[in-house]
Amino acid sequence: MNIIGSKTMETKRLILRSSKMEEQKRLWEILMLPEVNKWYLTSSKKHANDPSHWTWENQEKFYQSKVLKANYNDVFVWSIFLKHEYTDSGSEEVVGQVSAQENGEDITIRDVGWYIDPNYQGKGYATEAAKAMIDYMFKEVEINGISSGAVKDNVASCRIFEKLGFHKIGEVEEESPYTFYDGLLTFSKYELTREEYAYNENNRI
Ligand SMILES: CC(C)(COP(=O)(O)OP(=O)(O)OC[C@H]1O[C@@H](n2cnc3c(N)ncnc32)[C@H](O)[C@@H]1OP(=O)(O)O)[C@@H](O)C(=O)NCCC(=O)NCCS
């Protein structure tokens, strides 16, 4: 595995860059929308009932500490920017984030995550960003695989795994510390091995 960090990447409609403080407040605003944090939080829900925990004033230092580490070579997290041609404002905008985090002791097997501003969902941006990240992680970082998952009812996220050639390994009932939901959730678990990725690439899946 090559520990080479979150290199800037460009796709047809997107630019993926390592995290900078400039866009973090907008990313926090996106994560605070109920339709996003229903499925995804980057901070534990143990503070769910404490509104003061989730204010920007309180969260800013957490975001600053993440940005300080953003250029470390073992960090694989990208802010997703939509090119100006495709935004409502006509200026480049941050619309979400993708990441390929550690997933246990073997750092060559990653967990992936994504979220997109609801104003821009349903246009294929998460798939486009996730594809670029996964290509980079296999081809340049040379990871051995991805082991990840989504709540079964999160149809859009499960669809991304399927479209990108992951195979479903099963379903598990578990609590998630990274949503506001209390109680057991059914997760669909997905994997993509290095061999499967290479096969899919060769067969253009
Ligand atoms: C999951 C998420 C990132 C998808 O973003 P997006 O940019 O809208 O995704 P895409 O446009 O690339 O769509 C992916 C697929 O899901 C489908 N889809 C999108 N929204 C859907 C919905 N609400 N219901 C059913 N399918 C949906 C799309 O049609 C597409 O499938 P297709 O190509 O077969 O038509 C976005 O919904 C989101 O941020 N959700 C909240 C956070 C989250 O769930 N993160 C992941 C946690 S595991």
PDB file of C-alpha atoms and ligand atoms in Angstrom:
ATOM      1  CA  MET A   1       0.000   0.000   0.000  1.00  0.00           C
ATOM      2  CA  ASN A   2       1.250   3.463  -0.868  1.00  0.00           C
ATOM      3  CA  ILE A   3       0.552   5.990   1.906  1.00  0.00           C
ATOM      4  CA  ILE A   4       0.202   9.017  -0.363  1.00  0.00           C
ATOM      5  CA  GLY A   5      -2.735  10.975   1.064  1.00  0.00           C
ATOM      6  CA  SER A   6      -5.739  12.704  -0.480  1.00  0.00           C
ATOM      7  CA  LYS A   7      -4.457  13.810  -3.876  1.00  0.00           C
ATOM      8  CA  THR A   8      -6.601  16.344  -5.761  1.00  0.00           C
ATOM      9  CA  MET A   9      -8.726  14.621  -8.417  1.00  0.00           C
ATOM     10  CA  GLU A  10     -10.897  15.925 -11.216  1.00  0.00           C
ATOM     11  CA  THR A  11     -13.843  14.213 -12.866  1.00  0.00           C
ATOM     12  CA  LYS A  12     -16.186  15.549 -15.560  1.00  0.00           C
ATOM     13  CA  ARG A  13     -18.281  17.614 -13.137  1.00  0.00           C
ATOM     14  CA  LEU A  14     -16.364  17.503  -9.848  1.00  0.00           C
ATOM     15  CA  ILE A  15     -13.087  18.397  -8.182  1.00  0.00           C
ATOM     16  CA  LEU A  16     -12.103  16.393  -5.103  1.00  0.00           C
ATOM     17  CA  ARG A  17      -9.667  18.125  -2.756  1.00  0.00           C
ATOM     18  CA  SER A  18      -8.296  17.405   0.717  1.00  0.00           C
ATOM     19  CA  SER A  19     -10.162  19.292   3.463  1.00  0.00           C
ATOM     20  CA  LYS A  20      -9.545  23.009   3.994  1.00  0.00           C
ATOM     21  CA  MET A  21     -11.122  25.197   6.659  1.00  0.00           C
ATOM     22  CA  GLU A  22     -12.845  27.426   4.051  1.00  0.00           C
ATOM     23  CA  GLU A  23     -15.489  24.830   3.170  1.00  0.00           C
ATOM     24  CA  GLN A  24     -15.956  23.211   6.571  1.00  0.00           C
ATOM     25  CA  LYS A  25     -18.791  25.430   7.773  1.00  0.00           C
ATOM     26  CA  ARG A  26     -20.841  24.578   4.679  1.00  0.00           C
ATOM     27  CA  LEU A  27     -20.108  20.870   5.197  1.00  0.00           C
ATOM     28  CA  TRP A  28     -21.264  21.219   8.818  1.00  0.00           C
ATOM     29  CA  GLU A  29     -24.481  22.904   7.589  1.00  0.00           C
ATOM     30  CA  ILE A  30     -25.092  20.009   5.189  1.00  0.00           C
ATOM     31  CA  LEU A  31     -24.508  17.418   7.930  1.00  0.00           C
ATOM     32  CA  MET A  32     -26.930  19.204  10.250  1.00  0.00           C
ATOM     33  CA  LEU A  33     -29.800  18.706   7.782  1.00  0.00           C
ATOM     34  CA  PRO A  34     -32.082  15.927   9.103  1.00  0.00           C
ATOM     35  CA  GLU A  35     -32.253  14.163   5.736  1.00  0.00           C
ATOM     36  CA  VAL A  36     -28.451  13.821   5.810  1.00  0.00           C
ATOM     37  CA  ASN A  37     -27.771  13.067   9.486  1.00  0.00           C
ATOM     38  CA  LYS A  38     -30.585  10.538   9.479  1.00  0.00           C
ATOM     39  CA  TRP A  39     -27.969   8.341   7.786  1.00  0.00           C
ATOM     40  CA  TYR A  40     -24.584   9.916   8.404  1.00  0.00           C
ATOM     41  CA  LEU A  41     -22.816  11.725  11.213  1.00  0.00           C
ATOM     42  CA  THR A  42     -19.101  12.284  11.569  1.00  0.00           C
ATOM     43  CA  SER A  43     -19.330  12.706  15.321  1.00  0.00           C
ATOM     44  CA  SER A  44     -20.793  10.264  17.834  1.00  0.00           C
ATOM     45  CA  LYS A  45     -24.498  10.552  18.611  1.00  0.00           C
ATOM     46  CA  LYS A  46     -23.857  10.306  22.352  1.00  0.00           C
ATOM     47  CA  HIS A  47     -24.413  14.083  22.298  1.00  0.00           C
ATOM     48  CA  ALA A  48     -27.712  13.726  20.408  1.00  0.00           C
ATOM     49  CA  ASN A  49     -29.759  15.390  23.128  1.00  0.00           C
ATOM     50  CA  ASP A  50     -27.379  18.278  23.684  1.00  0.00           C
ATOM     51  CA  PRO A  51     -28.080  20.959  21.021  1.00  0.00           C
ATOM     52  CA  SER A  52     -25.130  23.059  22.229  1.00  0.00           C
ATOM     53  CA  HIS A  53     -22.760  20.253  21.159  1.00  0.00           C
ATOM     54  CA  TRP A  54     -23.825  20.600  17.528  1.00  0.00           C
ATOM     55  CA  THR A  55     -23.522  24.388  17.142  1.00  0.00           C
ATOM     56  CA  TRP A  56     -20.838  25.703  14.790  1.00  0.00           C
ATOM     57  CA  GLU A  57     -19.214  27.506  17.744  1.00  0.00           C
ATOM     58  CA  ASN A  58     -18.671  24.145  19.399  1.00  0.00           C
ATOM     59  CA  GLN A  59     -17.969  22.081  16.274  1.00  0.00           C
ATOM     60  CA  GLU A  60     -15.465  24.497  14.722  1.00  0.00           C
ATOM     61  CA  LYS A  61     -12.558  23.239  16.864  1.00  0.00           C
ATOM     62  CA  PHE A  62     -13.348  19.647  15.889  1.00  0.00           C
ATOM     63  CA  TYR A  63     -13.292  20.640  12.207  1.00  0.00           C
ATOM     64  CA  GLN A  64     -10.042  22.586  12.736  1.00  0.00           C
ATOM     65  CA  SER A  65      -8.364  19.513  14.206  1.00  0.00           C
ATOM     66  CA  LYS A  66      -9.484  17.433  11.209  1.00  0.00           C
ATOM     67  CA  VAL A  67      -8.207  20.024   8.738  1.00  0.00           C
ATOM     68  CA  LEU A  68      -4.832  20.112  10.526  1.00  0.00           C
ATOM     69  CA  LYS A  69      -4.432  16.411   9.713  1.00  0.00           C
ATOM     70  CA  ALA A  70      -5.996  16.587   6.239  1.00  0.00           C
ATOM     71  CA  ASN A  71      -2.657  16.600   4.445  1.00  0.00           C
ATOM     72  CA  TYR A  72      -1.192  13.702   6.410  1.00  0.00           C
ATOM     73  CA  ASN A  73      -0.363  10.897   4.007  1.00  0.00           C
ATOM     74  CA  ASP A  74      -2.486   8.379   5.908  1.00  0.00           C
ATOM     75  CA  VAL A  75      -5.667  10.482   5.618  1.00  0.00           C
ATOM     76  CA  PHE A  76      -8.004   9.725   2.689  1.00  0.00           C
ATOM     77  CA  VAL A  77     -10.836  12.275   2.915  1.00  0.00           C
ATOM     78  CA  TRP A  78     -11.957  14.628   0.140  1.00  0.00           C
ATOM     79  CA  SER A  79     -14.272  17.636   0.006  1.00  0.00           C
ATOM     80  CA  ILE A  80     -16.352  17.397  -3.174  1.00  0.00           C
ATOM     81  CA  PHE A  81     -16.586  20.600  -5.222  1.00  0.00           C
ATOM     82  CA  LEU A  82     -19.048  21.013  -8.072  1.00  0.00           C
ATOM     83  CA  LYS A  83     -17.549  22.873 -11.034  1.00  0.00           C
ATOM     84  CA  HIS A  84     -19.101  26.278 -11.647  1.00  0.00           C
ATOM     85  CA  GLU A  85     -20.826  25.168 -14.870  1.00  0.00           C
ATOM     86  CA  TYR A  86     -23.051  22.847 -12.858  1.00  0.00           C
ATOM     87  CA  THR A  87     -23.958  24.958  -9.793  1.00  0.00           C
ATOM     88  CA  ASP A  88     -27.086  27.044  -9.259  1.00  0.00           C
ATOM     89  CA  SER A  89     -24.945  30.058  -8.279  1.00  0.00           C
ATOM     90  CA  GLY A  90     -22.546  29.850 -11.251  1.00  0.00           C
ATOM     91  CA  SER A  91     -19.577  29.642  -8.823  1.00  0.00           C
ATOM     92  CA  GLU A  92     -17.774  26.512  -7.690  1.00  0.00           C
ATOM     93  CA  GLU A  93     -19.497  25.074  -4.586  1.00  0.00           C
ATOM     94  CA  VAL A  94     -18.673  22.432  -2.008  1.00  0.00           C
ATOM     95  CA  VAL A  95     -21.428  19.811  -2.143  1.00  0.00           C
ATOM     96  CA  GLY A  96     -20.264  16.975   0.090  1.00  0.00           C
ATOM     97  CA  GLN A  97     -17.524  14.636   1.137  1.00  0.00           C
ATOM     98  CA  VAL A  98     -16.124  11.182   0.368  1.00  0.00           C
ATOM     99  CA  SER A  99     -13.738   9.198   2.514  1.00  0.00           C
ATOM    100  CA  ALA A 100     -11.882   5.906   2.662  1.00  0.00           C
ATOM    101  CA  GLN A 101     -11.185   5.408   6.342  1.00  0.00           C
ATOM    102  CA  GLU A 102      -9.383   2.693   8.246  1.00  0.00           C
ATOM    103  CA  ASN A 103     -11.567  -0.267   9.083  1.00  0.00           C
ATOM    104  CA  GLY A 104      -9.849  -2.272  11.776  1.00  0.00           C
ATOM    105  CA  GLU A 105      -6.242  -3.332  12.157  1.00  0.00           C
ATOM    106  CA  ASP A 106      -5.517  -4.044   8.498  1.00  0.00           C
ATOM    107  CA  ILE A 107      -5.094  -0.580   6.982  1.00  0.00           C
ATOM    108  CA  THR A 108      -5.121  -2.033   3.453  1.00  0.00           C
ATOM    109  CA  ILE A 109      -8.859  -2.789   3.870  1.00  0.00           C
ATOM    110  CA  ARG A 110     -10.844   0.479   3.926  1.00  0.00           C
ATOM    111  CA  ASP A 111     -14.313   1.624   4.940  1.00  0.00           C
ATOM    112  CA  VAL A 112     -15.892   4.168   2.600  1.00  0.00           C
ATOM    113  CA  GLY A 113     -18.405   6.936   3.275  1.00  0.00           C
ATOM    114  CA  TRP A 114     -20.143   9.755   1.400  1.00  0.00           C
ATOM    115  CA  TYR A 115     -22.699  12.504   1.697  1.00  0.00           C
ATOM    116  CA  ILE A 116     -24.063  15.080  -0.719  1.00  0.00           C
ATOM    117  CA  ASP A 117     -25.963  18.339  -0.238  1.00  0.00           C
ATOM    118  CA  PRO A 118     -29.681  17.481  -0.707  1.00  0.00           C
ATOM    119  CA  ASN A 119     -29.944  20.394  -3.197  1.00  0.00           C
ATOM    120  CA  TYR A 120     -27.653  18.387  -5.469  1.00  0.00           C
ATOM    121  CA  GLN A 121     -28.716  14.807  -4.774  1.00  0.00           C
ATOM    122  CA  GLY A 122     -30.091  12.504  -7.449  1.00  0.00           C
ATOM    123  CA  LYS A 123     -27.762  13.800 -10.176  1.00  0.00           C
ATOM    124  CA  GLY A 124     -25.098  11.106  -9.947  1.00  0.00           C
ATOM    125  CA  TYR A 125     -22.559  13.227  -8.046  1.00  0.00           C
ATOM    126  CA  ALA A 126     -22.025  10.738  -5.191  1.00  0.00           C
ATOM    127  CA  THR A 127     -21.470   7.930  -7.691  1.00  0.00           C
ATOM    128  CA  GLU A 128     -19.046  10.087  -9.710  1.00  0.00           C
ATOM    129  CA  ALA A 129     -17.050  11.072  -6.603  1.00  0.00           C
ATOM    130  CA  ALA A 130     -17.064   7.567  -5.120  1.00  0.00           C
ATOM    131  CA  LYS A 131     -15.882   6.051  -8.419  1.00  0.00           C
ATOM    132  CA  ALA A 132     -12.954   8.494  -8.601  1.00  0.00           C
ATOM    133  CA  MET A 133     -11.992   7.768  -4.994  1.00  0.00           C
ATOM    134  CA  ILE A 134     -12.240   3.997  -5.399  1.00  0.00           C
ATOM    135  CA  ASP A 135     -10.175   4.080  -8.623  1.00  0.00           C
ATOM    136  CA  TYR A 136      -7.505   6.101  -6.775  1.00  0.00           C
ATOM    137  CA  MET A 137      -7.524   3.824  -3.721  1.00  0.00           C
ATOM    138  CA  PHE A 138      -7.055   0.665  -5.806  1.00  0.00           C
ATOM    139  CA  LYS A 139      -4.819   1.958  -8.599  1.00  0.00           C
ATOM    140  CA  GLU A 140      -2.554   4.439  -6.814  1.00  0.00           C
ATOM    141  CA  VAL A 141      -2.787   3.685  -3.096  1.00  0.00           C
ATOM    142  CA  GLU A 142      -2.948  -0.030  -3.960  1.00  0.00           C
ATOM    143  CA  ILE A 143      -5.269  -1.108  -1.168  1.00  0.00           C
ATOM    144  CA  ASN A 144      -6.337  -4.726  -0.923  1.00  0.00           C
ATOM    145  CA  GLY A 145     -10.050  -4.136  -0.539  1.00  0.00           C
ATOM    146  CA  ILE A 146     -13.019  -2.202   0.773  1.00  0.00           C
ATOM    147  CA  SER A 147     -15.361  -3.505   3.462  1.00  0.00           C
ATOM    148  CA  SER A 148     -18.248  -1.197   4.159  1.00  0.00           C
ATOM    149  CA  GLY A 149     -22.012  -0.912   4.318  1.00  0.00           C
ATOM    150  CA  ALA A 150     -25.120   1.181   4.712  1.00  0.00           C
ATOM    151  CA  VAL A 151     -28.433   0.953   6.507  1.00  0.00           C
ATOM    152  CA  LYS A 152     -30.579  -1.330   4.342  1.00  0.00           C
ATOM    153  CA  ASP A 153     -33.302   1.340   4.035  1.00  0.00           C
ATOM    154  CA  ASN A 154     -30.753   3.834   2.718  1.00  0.00           C
ATOM    155  CA  VAL A 155     -31.584   2.897  -0.851  1.00  0.00           C
ATOM    156  CA  ALA A 156     -29.391   5.548  -2.515  1.00  0.00           C
ATOM    157  CA  SER A 157     -26.262   4.535  -0.625  1.00  0.00           C
ATOM    158  CA  CYS A 158     -26.823   0.802  -1.157  1.00  0.00           C
ATOM    159  CA  ARG A 159     -27.371   1.522  -4.857  1.00  0.00           C
ATOM    160  CA  ILE A 160     -23.962   3.226  -5.057  1.00  0.00           C
ATOM    161  CA  PHE A 161     -22.232   0.111  -3.693  1.00  0.00           C
ATOM    162  CA  GLU A 162     -24.093  -2.034  -6.210  1.00  0.00           C
ATOM    163  CA  LYS A 163     -23.407   0.274  -9.157  1.00  0.00           C
ATOM    164  CA  LEU A 164     -19.704   0.319  -8.315  1.00  0.00           C
ATOM    165  CA  GLY A 165     -19.437  -3.468  -8.425  1.00  0.00           C
ATOM    166  CA  PHE A 166     -19.387  -4.325  -4.714  1.00  0.00           C
ATOM    167  CA  HIS A 167     -20.866  -7.654  -3.680  1.00  0.00           C
ATOM    168  CA  LYS A 168     -23.261  -7.863  -0.761  1.00  0.00           C
ATOM    169  CA  ILE A 169     -21.956 -10.172   1.941  1.00  0.00           C
ATOM    170  CA  GLY A 170     -25.043 -10.076   4.152  1.00  0.00           C
ATOM    171  CA  GLU A 171     -27.114  -8.114   6.595  1.00  0.00           C
ATOM    172  CA  VAL A 172     -26.454  -7.451  10.267  1.00  0.00           C
ATOM    173  CA  GLU A 173     -28.535  -5.878  12.983  1.00  0.00           C
ATOM    174  CA  GLU A 174     -26.519  -3.396  14.994  1.00  0.00           C
ATOM    175  CA  GLU A 175     -26.630  -0.040  16.715  1.00  0.00           C
ATOM    176  CA  SER A 176     -24.880   2.759  14.930  1.00  0.00           C
ATOM    177  CA  PRO A 177     -23.095   5.441  16.924  1.00  0.00           C
ATOM    178  CA  TYR A 178     -22.981   7.542  13.748  1.00  0.00           C
ATOM    179  CA  THR A 179     -26.648   8.316  13.215  1.00  0.00           C
ATOM    180  CA  PHE A 180     -29.126   9.972  15.563  1.00  0.00           C
ATOM    181  CA  TYR A 181     -31.270   6.837  15.390  1.00  0.00           C
ATOM    182  CA  ASP A 182     -31.593   4.980  18.710  1.00  0.00           C
ATOM    183  CA  GLY A 183     -31.885   1.225  18.561  1.00  0.00           C
ATOM    184  CA  LEU A 184     -31.006  -1.594  16.208  1.00  0.00           C
ATOM    185  CA  LEU A 185     -30.702  -0.957  12.493  1.00  0.00           C
ATOM    186  CA  THR A 186     -30.379  -3.481   9.680  1.00  0.00           C
ATOM    187  CA  PHE A 187     -27.177  -2.855   7.754  1.00  0.00           C
ATOM    188  CA  SER A 188     -26.372  -4.226   4.315  1.00  0.00           C
ATOM    189  CA  LYS A 189     -22.678  -5.087   4.266  1.00  0.00           C
ATOM    190  CA  TYR A 190     -20.683  -4.825   1.046  1.00  0.00           C
ATOM    191  CA  GLU A 191     -17.178  -5.796  -0.032  1.00  0.00           C
ATOM    192  CA  LEU A 192     -14.970  -5.132  -3.017  1.00  0.00           C
ATOM    193  CA  THR A 193     -11.712  -7.044  -3.215  1.00  0.00           C
ATOM    194  CA  ARG A 194      -8.699  -6.048  -5.296  1.00  0.00           C
ATOM    195  CA  GLU A 195      -9.383  -8.990  -7.625  1.00  0.00           C
ATOM    196  CA  GLU A 196     -13.055  -8.037  -8.069  1.00  0.00           C
ATOM    197  CA  TYR A 197     -12.103  -4.424  -8.757  1.00  0.00           C
ATOM    198  CA  ALA A 198      -9.588  -5.507 -11.425  1.00  0.00           C
ATOM    199  CA  TYR A 199     -12.147  -7.860 -12.977  1.00  0.00           C
ATOM    200  CA  ASN A 200     -14.814  -5.125 -13.040  1.00  0.00           C
ATOM    201  CA  GLU A 201     -12.386  -2.663 -14.618  1.00  0.00           C
ATOM    202  CA  ASN A 202     -11.412  -5.153 -17.301  1.00  0.00           C
ATOM    203  CA  ASN A 203     -15.054  -5.916 -18.016  1.00  0.00           C
ATOM    204  CA  ARG A 204     -16.180  -2.260 -17.664  1.00  0.00           C
ATOM    205  CA  ILE A 205     -18.765  -2.896 -14.945  1.00  0.00           C
TER     206      ILE A 205
HETATM  207  C1  LIG B   1     -26.357   8.561  -0.351  1.00  0.00           C
HETATM  208  C2  LIG B   1     -26.121   9.891  -1.076  1.00  0.00           C
HETATM  209  C3  LIG B   1     -24.663  10.305  -0.831  1.00  0.00           C
HETATM  210  C4  LIG B   1     -26.377   9.704  -2.567  1.00  0.00           C
HETATM  211  O1  LIG B   1     -26.029  10.907  -3.217  1.00  0.00           O
HETATM  212  P1  LIG B   1     -26.506  11.241  -4.703  1.00  0.00           P
HETATM  213  O2  LIG B   1     -25.537  12.189  -5.299  1.00  0.00           O
HETATM  214  O3  LIG B   1     -27.926  11.615  -4.696  1.00  0.00           O
HETATM  215  O4  LIG B   1     -26.345   9.792  -5.403  1.00  0.00           O
HETATM  216  P2  LIG B   1     -26.417   9.485  -6.964  1.00  0.00           P
HETATM  217  O5  LIG B   1     -27.158  10.587  -7.642  1.00  0.00           O
HETATM  218  O6  LIG B   1     -25.062   9.146  -7.419  1.00  0.00           O
HETATM  219  O7  LIG B   1     -27.404   8.229  -6.974  1.00  0.00           O
HETATM  220  C5  LIG B   1     -27.013   6.953  -6.612  1.00  0.00           C
HETATM  221  C6  LIG B   1     -28.120   5.985  -6.960  1.00  0.00           C
HETATM  222  O8  LIG B   1     -29.116   6.030  -5.948  1.00  0.00           O
HETATM  223  C7  LIG B   1     -30.368   6.329  -6.520  1.00  0.00           C
HETATM  224  N1  LIG B   1     -31.071   7.209  -5.603  1.00  0.00           N
HETATM  225  C8  LIG B   1     -30.715   8.459  -5.250  1.00  0.00           C
HETATM  226  N2  LIG B   1     -31.582   8.932  -4.336  1.00  0.00           N
HETATM  227  C9  LIG B   1     -32.508   7.955  -4.141  1.00  0.00           C
HETATM  228  C10 LIG B   1     -33.648   7.826  -3.318  1.00  0.00           C
HETATM  229  N3  LIG B   1     -34.014   8.802  -2.487  1.00  0.00           N
HETATM  230  N4  LIG B   1     -34.360   6.678  -3.384  1.00  0.00           N
HETATM  231  C11 LIG B   1     -33.978   5.689  -4.212  1.00  0.00           C
HETATM  232  N5  LIG B   1     -32.878   5.743  -4.989  1.00  0.00           N
HETATM  233  C12 LIG B   1     -32.161   6.857  -4.948  1.00  0.00           C
HETATM  234  C13 LIG B   1     -30.063   7.014  -7.819  1.00  0.00           C
HETATM  235  O9  LIG B   1     -31.158   6.902  -8.713  1.00  0.00           O
HETATM  236  C14 LIG B   1     -28.841   6.279  -8.273  1.00  0.00           C
HETATM  237  O10 LIG B   1     -29.168   5.027  -8.843  1.00  0.00           O
HETATM  238  P3  LIG B   1     -29.336   4.846 -10.441  1.00  0.00           P
HETATM  239  O11 LIG B   1     -28.079   5.366 -11.073  1.00  0.00           O
HETATM  240  O12 LIG B   1     -29.548   3.402 -10.593  1.00  0.00           O
HETATM  241  O13 LIG B   1     -30.523   5.672 -10.843  1.00  0.00           O
HETATM  242  C15 LIG B   1     -27.093  10.995  -0.568  1.00  0.00           C
HETATM  243  O14 LIG B   1     -28.414  10.536  -0.676  1.00  0.00           O
HETATM  244  C16 LIG B   1     -26.816  11.424   0.855  1.00  0.00           C
HETATM  245  O15 LIG B   1     -25.988  12.286   1.125  1.00  0.00           O
HETATM  246  N6  LIG B   1     -27.528  10.802   1.819  1.00  0.00           N
HETATM  247  C17 LIG B   1     -27.365  11.151   3.229  1.00  0.00           C
HETATM  248  C18 LIG B   1     -26.029  10.690   3.785  1.00  0.00           C
HETATM  249  C19 LIG B   1     -25.794   9.197   3.555  1.00  0.00           C
HETATM  250  O16 LIG B   1     -26.732   8.403   3.510  1.00  0.00           O
HETATM  251  N7  LIG B   1     -24.515   8.793   3.447  1.00  0.00           N
HETATM  252  C20 LIG B   1     -24.149   7.410   3.292  1.00  0.00           C
HETATM  253  C21 LIG B   1     -24.201   6.679   4.594  1.00  0.00           C
HETATM  254  S1  LIG B   1     -23.807   4.954   4.364  1.00  0.00           S
END
